[in-house]
XYZ file of C-alpha atoms in Angstrom:
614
model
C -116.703 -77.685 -223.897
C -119.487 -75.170 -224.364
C -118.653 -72.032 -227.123
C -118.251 -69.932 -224.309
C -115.965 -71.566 -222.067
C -113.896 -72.396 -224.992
C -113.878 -68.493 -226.336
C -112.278 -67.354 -222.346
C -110.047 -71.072 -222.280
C -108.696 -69.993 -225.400
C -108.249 -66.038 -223.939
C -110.605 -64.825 -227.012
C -112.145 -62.794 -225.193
C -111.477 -60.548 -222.585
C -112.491 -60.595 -218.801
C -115.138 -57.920 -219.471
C -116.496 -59.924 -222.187
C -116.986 -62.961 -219.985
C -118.093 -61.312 -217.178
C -121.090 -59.754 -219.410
C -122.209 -63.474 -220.746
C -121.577 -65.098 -216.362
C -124.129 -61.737 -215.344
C -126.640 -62.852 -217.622
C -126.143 -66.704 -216.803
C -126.816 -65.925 -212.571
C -129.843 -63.859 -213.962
C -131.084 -66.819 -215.946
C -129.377 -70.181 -215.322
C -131.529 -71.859 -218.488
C -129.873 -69.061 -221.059
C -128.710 -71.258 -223.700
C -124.741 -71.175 -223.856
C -125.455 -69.830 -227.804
C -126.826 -66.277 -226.559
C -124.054 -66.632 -224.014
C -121.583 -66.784 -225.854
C -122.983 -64.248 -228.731
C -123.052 -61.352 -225.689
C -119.743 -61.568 -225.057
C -118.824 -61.619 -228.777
C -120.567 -58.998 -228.759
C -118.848 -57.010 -226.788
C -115.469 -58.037 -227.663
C -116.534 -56.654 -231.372
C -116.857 -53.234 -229.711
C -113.482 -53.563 -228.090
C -112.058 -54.266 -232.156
C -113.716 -51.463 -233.121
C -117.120 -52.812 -234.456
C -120.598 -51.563 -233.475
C -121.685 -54.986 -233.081
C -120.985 -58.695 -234.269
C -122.134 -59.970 -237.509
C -123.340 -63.556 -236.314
C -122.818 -65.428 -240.066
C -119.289 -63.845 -239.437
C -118.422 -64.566 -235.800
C -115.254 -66.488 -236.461
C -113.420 -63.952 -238.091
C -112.776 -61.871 -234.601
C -110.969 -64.758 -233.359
C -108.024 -66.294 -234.482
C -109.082 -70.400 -234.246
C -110.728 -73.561 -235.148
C -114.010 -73.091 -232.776
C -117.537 -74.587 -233.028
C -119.405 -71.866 -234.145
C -123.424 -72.321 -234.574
C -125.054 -72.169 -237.454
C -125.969 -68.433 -238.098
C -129.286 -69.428 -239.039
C -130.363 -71.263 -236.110
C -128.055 -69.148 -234.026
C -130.352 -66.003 -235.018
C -133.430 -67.763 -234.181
C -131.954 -68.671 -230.350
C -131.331 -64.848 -229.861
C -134.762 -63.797 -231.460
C -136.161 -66.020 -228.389
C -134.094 -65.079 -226.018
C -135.890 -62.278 -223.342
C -131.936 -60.798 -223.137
C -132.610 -59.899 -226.647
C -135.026 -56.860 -228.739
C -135.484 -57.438 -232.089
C -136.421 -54.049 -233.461
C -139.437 -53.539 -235.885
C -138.275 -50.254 -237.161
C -134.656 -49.087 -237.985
C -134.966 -45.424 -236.717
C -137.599 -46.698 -233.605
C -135.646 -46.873 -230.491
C -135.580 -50.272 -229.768
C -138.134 -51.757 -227.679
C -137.978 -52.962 -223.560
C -134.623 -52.810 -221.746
C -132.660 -55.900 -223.038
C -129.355 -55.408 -222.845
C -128.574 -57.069 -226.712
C -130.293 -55.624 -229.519
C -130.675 -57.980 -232.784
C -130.951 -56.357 -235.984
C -129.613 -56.381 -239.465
C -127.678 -59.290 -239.143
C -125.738 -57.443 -235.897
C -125.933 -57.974 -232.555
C -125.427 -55.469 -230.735
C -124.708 -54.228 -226.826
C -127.993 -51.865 -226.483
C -126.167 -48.385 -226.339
C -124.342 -48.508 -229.547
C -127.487 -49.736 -231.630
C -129.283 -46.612 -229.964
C -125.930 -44.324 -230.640
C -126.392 -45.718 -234.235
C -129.590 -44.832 -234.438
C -129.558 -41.268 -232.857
C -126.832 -40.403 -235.335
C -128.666 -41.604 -238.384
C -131.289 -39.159 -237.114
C -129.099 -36.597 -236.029
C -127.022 -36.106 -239.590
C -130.540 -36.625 -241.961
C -131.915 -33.855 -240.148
C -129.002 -31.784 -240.201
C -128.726 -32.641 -243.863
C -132.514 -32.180 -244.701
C -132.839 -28.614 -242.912
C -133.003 -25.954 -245.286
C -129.956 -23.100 -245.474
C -130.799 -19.214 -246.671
C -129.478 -19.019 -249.803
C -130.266 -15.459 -250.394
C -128.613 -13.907 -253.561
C -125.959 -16.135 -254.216
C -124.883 -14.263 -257.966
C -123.884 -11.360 -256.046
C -121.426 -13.699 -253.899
C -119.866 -13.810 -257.613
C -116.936 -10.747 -257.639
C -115.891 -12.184 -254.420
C -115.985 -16.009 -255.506
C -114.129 -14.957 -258.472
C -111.485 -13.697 -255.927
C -111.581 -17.039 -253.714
C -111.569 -19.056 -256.944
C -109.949 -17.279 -259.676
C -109.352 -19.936 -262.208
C -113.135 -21.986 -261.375
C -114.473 -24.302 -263.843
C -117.136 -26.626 -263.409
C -114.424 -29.487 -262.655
C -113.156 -27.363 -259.566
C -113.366 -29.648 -256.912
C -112.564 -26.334 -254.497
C -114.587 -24.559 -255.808
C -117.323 -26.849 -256.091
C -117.081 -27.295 -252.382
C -117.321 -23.964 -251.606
C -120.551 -23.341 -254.001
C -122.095 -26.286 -252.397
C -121.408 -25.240 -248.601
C -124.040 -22.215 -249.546
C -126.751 -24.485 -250.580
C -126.540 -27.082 -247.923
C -126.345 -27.533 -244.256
C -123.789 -30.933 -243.886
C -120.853 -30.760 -246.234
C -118.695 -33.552 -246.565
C -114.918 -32.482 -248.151
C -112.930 -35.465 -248.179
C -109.509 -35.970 -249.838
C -105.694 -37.283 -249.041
C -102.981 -34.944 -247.250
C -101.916 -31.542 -249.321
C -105.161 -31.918 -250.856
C -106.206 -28.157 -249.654
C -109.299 -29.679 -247.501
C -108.677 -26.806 -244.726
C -107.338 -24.281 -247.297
C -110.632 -24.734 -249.334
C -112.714 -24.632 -246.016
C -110.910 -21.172 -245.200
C -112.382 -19.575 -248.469
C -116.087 -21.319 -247.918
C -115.682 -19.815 -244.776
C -114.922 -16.432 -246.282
C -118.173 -17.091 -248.825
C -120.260 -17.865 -245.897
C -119.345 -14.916 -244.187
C -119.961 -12.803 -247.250
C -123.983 -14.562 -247.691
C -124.944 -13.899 -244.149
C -123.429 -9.919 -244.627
C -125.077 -9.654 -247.963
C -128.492 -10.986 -245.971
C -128.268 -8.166 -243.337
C -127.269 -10.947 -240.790
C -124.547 -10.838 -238.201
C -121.383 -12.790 -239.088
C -122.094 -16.486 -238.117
C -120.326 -17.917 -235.174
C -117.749 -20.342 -236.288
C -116.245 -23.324 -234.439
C -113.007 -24.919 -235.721
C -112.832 -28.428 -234.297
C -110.795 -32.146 -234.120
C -110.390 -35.550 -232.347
C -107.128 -34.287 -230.713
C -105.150 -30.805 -229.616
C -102.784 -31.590 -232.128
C -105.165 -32.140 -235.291
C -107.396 -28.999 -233.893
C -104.164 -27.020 -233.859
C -103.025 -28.141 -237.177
C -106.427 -27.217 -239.035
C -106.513 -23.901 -236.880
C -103.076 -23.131 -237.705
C -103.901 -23.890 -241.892
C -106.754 -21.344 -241.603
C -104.406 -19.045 -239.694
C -102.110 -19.580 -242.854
C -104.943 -19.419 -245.626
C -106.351 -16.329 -244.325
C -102.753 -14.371 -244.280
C -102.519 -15.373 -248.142
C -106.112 -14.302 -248.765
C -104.979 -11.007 -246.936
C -102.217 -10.706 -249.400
C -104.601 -10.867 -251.985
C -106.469 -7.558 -250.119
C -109.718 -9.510 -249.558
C -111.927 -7.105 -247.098
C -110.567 -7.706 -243.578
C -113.570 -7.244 -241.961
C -114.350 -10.739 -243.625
C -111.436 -12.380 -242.748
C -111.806 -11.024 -239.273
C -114.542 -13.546 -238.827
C -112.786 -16.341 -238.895
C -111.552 -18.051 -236.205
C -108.023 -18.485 -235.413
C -107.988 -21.527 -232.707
C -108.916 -24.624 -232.599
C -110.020 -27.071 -229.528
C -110.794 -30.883 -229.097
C -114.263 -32.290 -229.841
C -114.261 -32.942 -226.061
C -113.314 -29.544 -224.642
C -116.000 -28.242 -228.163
C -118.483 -30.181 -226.196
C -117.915 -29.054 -222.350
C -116.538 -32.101 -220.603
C -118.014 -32.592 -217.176
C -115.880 -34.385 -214.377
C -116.291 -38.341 -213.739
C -119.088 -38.403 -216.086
C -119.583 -39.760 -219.955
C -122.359 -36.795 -221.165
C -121.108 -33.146 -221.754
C -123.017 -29.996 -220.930
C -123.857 -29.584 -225.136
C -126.834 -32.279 -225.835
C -129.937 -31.333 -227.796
C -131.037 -29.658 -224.667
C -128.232 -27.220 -224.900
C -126.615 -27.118 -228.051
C -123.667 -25.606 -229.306
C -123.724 -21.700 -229.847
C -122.229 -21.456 -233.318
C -123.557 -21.291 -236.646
C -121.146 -23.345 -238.424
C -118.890 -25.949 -236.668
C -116.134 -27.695 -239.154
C -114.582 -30.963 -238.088
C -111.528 -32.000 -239.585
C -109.847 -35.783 -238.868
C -113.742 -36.838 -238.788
C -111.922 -40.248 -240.109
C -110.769 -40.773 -236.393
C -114.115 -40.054 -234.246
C -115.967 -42.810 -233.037
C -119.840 -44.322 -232.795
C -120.496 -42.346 -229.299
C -118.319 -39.118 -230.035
C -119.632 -38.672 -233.350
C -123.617 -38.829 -232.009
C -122.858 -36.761 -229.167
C -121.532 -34.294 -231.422
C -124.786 -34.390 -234.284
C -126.896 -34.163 -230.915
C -125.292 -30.772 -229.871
C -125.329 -29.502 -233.573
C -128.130 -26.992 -233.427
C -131.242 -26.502 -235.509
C -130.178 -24.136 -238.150
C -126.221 -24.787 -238.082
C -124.272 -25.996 -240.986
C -121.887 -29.002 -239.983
C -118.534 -29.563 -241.845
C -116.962 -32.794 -241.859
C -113.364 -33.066 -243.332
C -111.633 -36.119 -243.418
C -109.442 -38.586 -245.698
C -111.578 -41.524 -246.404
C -108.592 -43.404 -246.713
C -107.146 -43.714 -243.614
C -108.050 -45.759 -240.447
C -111.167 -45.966 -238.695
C -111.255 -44.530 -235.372
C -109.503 -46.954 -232.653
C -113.171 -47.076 -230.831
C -116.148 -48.481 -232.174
C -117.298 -47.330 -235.919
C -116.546 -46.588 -239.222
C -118.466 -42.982 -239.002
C -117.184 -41.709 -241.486
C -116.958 -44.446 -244.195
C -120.598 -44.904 -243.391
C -121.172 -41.523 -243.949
C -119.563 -41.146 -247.369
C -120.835 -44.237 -248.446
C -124.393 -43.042 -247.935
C -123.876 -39.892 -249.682
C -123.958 -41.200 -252.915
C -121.347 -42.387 -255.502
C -118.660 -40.274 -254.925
C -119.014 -36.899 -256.794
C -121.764 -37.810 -258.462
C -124.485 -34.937 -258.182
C -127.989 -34.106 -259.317
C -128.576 -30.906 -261.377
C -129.579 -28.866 -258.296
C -126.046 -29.629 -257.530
C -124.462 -28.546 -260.485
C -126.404 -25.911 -260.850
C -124.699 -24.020 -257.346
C -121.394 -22.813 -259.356
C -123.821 -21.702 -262.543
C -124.637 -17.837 -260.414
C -120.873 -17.832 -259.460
C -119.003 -18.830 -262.690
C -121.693 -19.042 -265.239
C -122.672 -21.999 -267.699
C -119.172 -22.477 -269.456
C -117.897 -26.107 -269.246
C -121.064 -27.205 -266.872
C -121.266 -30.799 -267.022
C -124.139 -32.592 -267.508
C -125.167 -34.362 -264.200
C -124.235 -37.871 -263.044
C -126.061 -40.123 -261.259
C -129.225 -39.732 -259.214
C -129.873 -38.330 -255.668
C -128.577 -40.317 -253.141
C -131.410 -41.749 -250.464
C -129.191 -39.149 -247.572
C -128.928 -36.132 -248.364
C -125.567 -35.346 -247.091
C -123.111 -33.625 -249.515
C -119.384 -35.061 -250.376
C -117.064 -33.359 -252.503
C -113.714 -35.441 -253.113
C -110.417 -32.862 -253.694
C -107.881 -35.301 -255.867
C -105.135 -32.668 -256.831
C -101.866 -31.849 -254.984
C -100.336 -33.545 -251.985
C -98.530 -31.398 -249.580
C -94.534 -32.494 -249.882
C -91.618 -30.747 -248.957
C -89.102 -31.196 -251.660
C -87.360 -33.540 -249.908
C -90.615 -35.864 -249.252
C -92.177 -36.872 -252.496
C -94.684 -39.168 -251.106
C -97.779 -38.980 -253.571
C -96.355 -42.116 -255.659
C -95.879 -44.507 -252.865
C -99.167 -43.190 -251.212
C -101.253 -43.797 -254.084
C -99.827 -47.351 -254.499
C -100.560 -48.060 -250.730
C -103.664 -46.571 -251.466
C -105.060 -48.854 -254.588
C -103.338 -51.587 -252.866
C -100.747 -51.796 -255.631
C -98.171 -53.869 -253.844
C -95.809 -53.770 -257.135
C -95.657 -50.084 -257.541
C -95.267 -49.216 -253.854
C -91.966 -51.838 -253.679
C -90.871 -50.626 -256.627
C -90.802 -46.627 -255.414
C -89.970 -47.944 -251.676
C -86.754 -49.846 -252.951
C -85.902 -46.519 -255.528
C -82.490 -45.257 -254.375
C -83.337 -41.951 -255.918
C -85.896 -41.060 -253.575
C -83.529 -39.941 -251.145
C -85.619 -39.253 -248.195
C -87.851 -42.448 -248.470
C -85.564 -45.356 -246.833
C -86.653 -48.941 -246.707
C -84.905 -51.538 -244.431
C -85.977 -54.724 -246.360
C -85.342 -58.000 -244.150
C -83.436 -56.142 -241.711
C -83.521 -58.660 -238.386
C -83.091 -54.662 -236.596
C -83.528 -51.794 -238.445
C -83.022 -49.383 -235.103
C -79.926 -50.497 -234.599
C -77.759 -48.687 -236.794
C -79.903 -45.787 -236.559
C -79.294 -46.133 -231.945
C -77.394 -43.045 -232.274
C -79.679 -40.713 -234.427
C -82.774 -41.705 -232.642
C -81.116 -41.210 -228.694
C -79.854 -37.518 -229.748
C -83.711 -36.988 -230.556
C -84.670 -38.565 -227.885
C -82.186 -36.920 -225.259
C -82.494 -33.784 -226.852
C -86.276 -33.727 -225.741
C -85.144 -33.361 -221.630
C -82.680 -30.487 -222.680
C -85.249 -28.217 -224.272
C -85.523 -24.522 -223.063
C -89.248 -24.470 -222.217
C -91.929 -27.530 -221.899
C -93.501 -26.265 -225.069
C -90.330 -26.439 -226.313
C -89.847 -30.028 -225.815
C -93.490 -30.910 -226.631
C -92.746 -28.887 -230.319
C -89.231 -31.253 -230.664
C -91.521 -34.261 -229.849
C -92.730 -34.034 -233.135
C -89.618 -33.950 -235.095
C -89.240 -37.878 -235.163
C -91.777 -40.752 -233.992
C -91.504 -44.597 -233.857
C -94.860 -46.207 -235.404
C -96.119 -49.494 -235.271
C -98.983 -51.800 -236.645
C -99.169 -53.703 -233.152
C -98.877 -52.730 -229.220
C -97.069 -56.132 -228.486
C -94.385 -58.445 -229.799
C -90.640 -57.630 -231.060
C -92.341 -54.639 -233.166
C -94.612 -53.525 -231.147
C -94.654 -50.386 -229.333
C -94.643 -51.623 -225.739
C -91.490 -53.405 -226.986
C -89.727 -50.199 -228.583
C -90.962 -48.126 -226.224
C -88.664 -50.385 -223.210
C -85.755 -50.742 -225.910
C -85.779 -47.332 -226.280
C -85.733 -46.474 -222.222
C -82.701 -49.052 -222.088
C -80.785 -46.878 -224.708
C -81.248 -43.745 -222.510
C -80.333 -45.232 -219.502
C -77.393 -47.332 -220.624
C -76.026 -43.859 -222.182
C -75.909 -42.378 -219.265
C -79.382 -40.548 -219.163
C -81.915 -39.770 -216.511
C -82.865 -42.983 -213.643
C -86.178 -44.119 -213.873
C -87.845 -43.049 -210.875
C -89.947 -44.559 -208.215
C -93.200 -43.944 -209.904
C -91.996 -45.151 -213.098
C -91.097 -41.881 -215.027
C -88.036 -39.858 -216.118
C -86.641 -36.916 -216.974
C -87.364 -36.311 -221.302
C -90.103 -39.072 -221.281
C -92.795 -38.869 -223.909
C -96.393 -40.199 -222.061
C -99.540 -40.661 -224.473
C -102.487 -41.077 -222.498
C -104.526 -44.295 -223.360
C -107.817 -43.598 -221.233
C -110.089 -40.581 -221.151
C -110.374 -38.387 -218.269
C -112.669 -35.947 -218.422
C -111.783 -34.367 -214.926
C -107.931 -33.616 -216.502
C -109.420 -32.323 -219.617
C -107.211 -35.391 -220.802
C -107.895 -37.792 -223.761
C -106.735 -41.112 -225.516
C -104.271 -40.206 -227.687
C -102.871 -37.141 -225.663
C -99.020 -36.732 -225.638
C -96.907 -35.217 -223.372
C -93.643 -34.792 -221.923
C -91.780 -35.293 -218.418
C -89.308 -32.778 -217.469
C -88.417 -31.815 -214.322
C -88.609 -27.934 -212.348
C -85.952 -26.025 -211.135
C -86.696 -27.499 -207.945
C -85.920 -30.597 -209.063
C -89.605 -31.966 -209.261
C -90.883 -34.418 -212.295
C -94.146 -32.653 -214.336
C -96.099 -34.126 -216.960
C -96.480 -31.585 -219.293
C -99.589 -31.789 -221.951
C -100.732 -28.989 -224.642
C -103.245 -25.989 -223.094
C -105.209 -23.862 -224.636
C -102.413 -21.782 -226.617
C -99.408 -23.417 -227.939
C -97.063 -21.563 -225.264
C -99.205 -22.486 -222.588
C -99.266 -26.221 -221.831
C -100.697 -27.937 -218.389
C -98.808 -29.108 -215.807
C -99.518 -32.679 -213.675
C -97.966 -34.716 -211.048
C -97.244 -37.617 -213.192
C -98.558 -39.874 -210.713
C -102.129 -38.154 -210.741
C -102.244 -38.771 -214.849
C -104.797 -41.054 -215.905
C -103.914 -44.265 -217.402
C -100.637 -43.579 -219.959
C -97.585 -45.121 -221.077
C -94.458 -43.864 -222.707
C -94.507 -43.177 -226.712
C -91.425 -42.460 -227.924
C -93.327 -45.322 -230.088
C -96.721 -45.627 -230.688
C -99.277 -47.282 -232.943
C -100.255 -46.051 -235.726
C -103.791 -45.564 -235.008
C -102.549 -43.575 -231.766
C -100.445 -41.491 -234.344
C -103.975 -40.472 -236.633
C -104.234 -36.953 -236.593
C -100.649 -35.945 -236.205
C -97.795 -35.647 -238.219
C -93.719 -35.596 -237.451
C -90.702 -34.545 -239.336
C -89.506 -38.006 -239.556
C -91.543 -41.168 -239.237
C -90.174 -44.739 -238.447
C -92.646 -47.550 -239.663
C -92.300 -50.643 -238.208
C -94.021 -53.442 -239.491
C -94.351 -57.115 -237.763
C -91.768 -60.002 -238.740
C -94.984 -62.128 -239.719
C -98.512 -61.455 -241.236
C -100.112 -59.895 -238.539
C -104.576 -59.725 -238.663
C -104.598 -56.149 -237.994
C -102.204 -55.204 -241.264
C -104.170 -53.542 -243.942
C -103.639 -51.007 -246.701
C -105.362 -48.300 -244.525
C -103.037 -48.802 -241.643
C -99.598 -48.184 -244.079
C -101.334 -45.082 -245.806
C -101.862 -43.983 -242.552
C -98.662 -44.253 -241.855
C -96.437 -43.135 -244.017
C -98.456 -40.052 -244.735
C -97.675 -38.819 -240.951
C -93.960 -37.959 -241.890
C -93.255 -34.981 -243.600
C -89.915 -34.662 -244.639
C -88.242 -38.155 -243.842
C -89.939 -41.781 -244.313
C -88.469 -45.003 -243.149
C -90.104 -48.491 -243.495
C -89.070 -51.627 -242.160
C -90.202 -54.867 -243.024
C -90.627 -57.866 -245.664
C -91.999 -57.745 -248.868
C -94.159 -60.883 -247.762
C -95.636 -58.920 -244.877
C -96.164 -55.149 -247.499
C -98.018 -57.292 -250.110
C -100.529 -58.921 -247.037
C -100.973 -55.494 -245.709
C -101.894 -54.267 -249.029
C -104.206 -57.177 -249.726
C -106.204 -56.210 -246.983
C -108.869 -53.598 -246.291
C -109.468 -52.544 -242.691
C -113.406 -52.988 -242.875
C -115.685 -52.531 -239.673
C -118.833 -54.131 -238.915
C -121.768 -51.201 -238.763
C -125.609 -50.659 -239.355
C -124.932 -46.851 -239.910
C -124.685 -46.605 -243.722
C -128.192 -48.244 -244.207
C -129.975 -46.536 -241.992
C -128.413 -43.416 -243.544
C -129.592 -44.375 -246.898
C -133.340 -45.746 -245.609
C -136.180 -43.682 -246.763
């Protein structure tokens, strides 16, 4: 049996995949069953969120014994193959139309070698454009106020003094860090330079994967700029900054039944500084549409914690990113010389390091986590986090912490807690208003590492529609929806202004009608749809973690697989457990904690290299 036919026997790879390698067979019936089979791999690396396969590495995106080539020899069958361009150059776009693009080791499907490469291009030139500095030392009264206790080891302020002398600022860090807090007052600074220039107040964008992560980091700076009122910072400053946020998509201008957006190179965005926080979560193709629209002149913000998961689509943007940026906070004197106008030469440190090949700028905030005092989740974070399986058991299995639960070997953990969760869940289809029930929506959330099995969220998500209707609540109805039902959308749509990842509620009119409801514009103005005109969705009164990235819920269920499962990692707990903010739960084994911590969610990618080429 040929590696191909064994790969879709085996259901390795999906009917897309195959159908990809079977096009290119009726094209060419003497294609060798090698470069076959290395097309569909390489789209089925795409669909696991990989910008292409890594052929000496093949057998790891399949679970079985399989006769894989030698990657040598493998390598030279592609090279020969006329389905295949071998690039000279990394930045060139790659050469003739074949549909597979060799390079680096990858294979890749065309688009995303050419997404790679336009967004290499597109962040070293934002990166490499010069900003007016003008007189920074007179930016020093006010930085004083921003930053009243500055030193040289002032992450915050650090960031802030370097978002004057550079045009892409990277400000990474874990949650409570102050990432949108510190971008408020860099803001403020910015502001400030361009009035102290005799310029008009730049136009700021605030921006995110998903309503709910542009309305979180909207609703910080809402909160950051009433403190920095307090403090009677000039209002005509603070007036400047903006007080909503919207999706990268809507950012963008999504046009109906089509991939592109009406912001490309040819028209790019009309603001002077766009900040994008979650940048963790946005994928290969969102991420270069995005640098593409970024206009000559504007600075781009990128906030994000390293940490977490990669985006559920193709890429590790932002890994790649950082990773090109140098060694961590290591900067070169020009560097360390932006706080000297602002705080002077006390404590400056000599500098670290050399210049990184990309000239990007990453500033890493360590201190605080936001808790509420009944969540003290830095501990068990940071374990999760250096992959210190001992010390996260240890604080999971503490009875002091009296808001972080773990149900250790429990066979079902939900089942004592059937009670609790229905009265959330119930409570969701008596709410006043729809934006009522879509604000209760995030007072609790089932999460899961997996979609399938007894743990996964299709699973939970059927249990937990059971419950309601064995308790008496709302009949499913023809189309497959109910009264109180949570949808998350799993497909974009551009023509609904609807996106994977979107949640929303079901609740029916006073006439008796069902409406999906999803988030608008305003908090207290969500959308209305006949549910059976939604794109493709499903219900989430569970969900997987990676559909949970950008959000965050009073209390958090994580449910970990029985069994050692391929997609457990230390990224994928961190992730989360930092969602909840005021109750934690975790179910599962020790066995299956110390796997997931043993394991780093890593992504196949060209990006960082070209990044850090010359």
């Amino acid at each position: 049996m040929s590696l191909l036919d064994a790969l879709y026997a085996g259901g390795h790879l999906r009917t897309l995949d195959h159908a990809l390698a079977q096009s290119l067979r009726r094209l060419d019936g003497d294609t060798p069953d090698a470069v076959l089979a290395a097309a569909a791999l390489a789209s089925l690396a795409v669909a696991k969120g990989h910008a292409g396969v890594r052929l000496d590495a093949a057998g790891t995106l399949v679970d079985a014994e399989l006769p894989w080539p030698d990657a040598g020899a493998w390598m030279q069958q592609l090279t020969a193959s006329p389905w295949v361009d071998v690039p000279r150059e990394a930045m060139w776009p790659s050469p003739g139309s074949a549909p597979l693009v060799l390079e680096g080791g990858l294979l890749y499907l065309r688009r995303y070698r050419e997404y790679e490469r336009a967004l290499a291009l597109g962040l070293r030139r934002i990166a490499s454009q010069p900003v007016p500095e003008g007189d920074i030392a007179a930016l020093a009264p006010l930085f004083g106020t921003l930053f009243p206790h500055a030193t040289h080891d002032d992450r915050q302020a650090r960031a802030a003094a370097l978002a004057l002398r550079h045009a892409l600022l990277l400000v990474t860090g874990g949650p409570g860090t102050g990432k949108t807090t510190t971008t408020a007052r860099l803001l403020v600074l910015l502001v400030a330079q361009a009035t102290l220039s005799g310029q008009a107040s730049p136009r700021i964008a605030l921006a995110a994967p998903t309503g709910r992560a542009a309305e979180r980091m909207a609703e910080s700076v809402r909160h950051a700029v009433q403190a920095l009122a307090a403090q009677g910072l000039d209002a005509d400053l603070l007036a400047s900054l903006p007080t909503t946020g919207t999706t990268l998509h809507r950012l963008l201008g999504t046009i109906p039944d089509s991939p592109r957006f009406r912001h490309d190179r040819d028209s790019p965005l009309p603001y002077d500084i766009v900040v994008v926080d979650e940048a963790s979560m946005i994928d290969l193709p969102l991420m270069a549409k995005l640098v593409d629209a970024v206009a000559p002149g504007t600075r781009l913000v990128l906030l994000g914690d390293p940490d977490q998961l990669p985006s559920v689509e193709a890429g590790d943007v932002l890994a790649a990113i950082l990773g090109a940026a140098g060694g961590g906070d290591a900067i070169a004197r020009a560097d360390a010389d932006a706080l000297q106008p602002l705080i002077g030469d006390a404590g400056a440190p000599a500098p670290v390091g050399g210049e990184a090949r990309f000239p990007g700028i990453r500033v890493h905030l360590e201190q605080g986590w936001r808790q509420s005092e009944a969540l003290q989740l830095a501990p068990l974070a940071s374990a999760v986090r250096e992959g210190d399986a001992d010390a996260a058991l240890s604080r999971l299995r503490d009875g002091a912490l009296s808001n972080i639960h773990f149900h250790e070997n429990l066979a079902d953990p939900l089942a004592a807690q059937r009670e609790v969760l229905l009265a959330h869940f119930r409570a969701l289809g008596h709410a006043a208003t729809p934006a009522d029930a879509l604000a209760q929506s995030t007072r609790l959330r089932l999460l899961t590492a997996v979609r399938d099995g007894p743990q996964g969220a299709r699973t939970l998500n059927a249990r937990i529609e059971r419950w309601l209707a064995e308790s008496g609540g709302p009949v499913r109805a023809a189309q497959g929806h109910v009264h109180g039902q949570l949808l998350i959308v799993t497909e974009n749509s551009y023509r609904h202004r609807l996106f994977n990842g979107d949640i929303g509620v079901c609740l029916r009119d006073a006439a008796g009608t069902l409406v999906a409801w999803f988030p608008g514009d305003a908090v207290d103005a969500p959308r209305a749809f006949h549910p059976a005109a939604l794109p493709a969705h499903e219900s989430a009164f569970a969900m997987t973690v990676h559909k949970a990235q950008g959000s965050e819920f009073d209390a958090v269920w994580l449910l970990l697989p029985a069994r050692g499962n391929r997609v457990l990692s230390r990224e994928l707990v961190y992730t989360g457990i930092t969602r909840a903010r005021r109750e934690l739960h975790v179910a599962g084994s020790e066995t299956v904690i110390r796997e997931a911590l043993s394991r780093h969610a890593s992504r196949w990618s060209g990006l960082g290299w070209r990044l850090g080429m010359r």
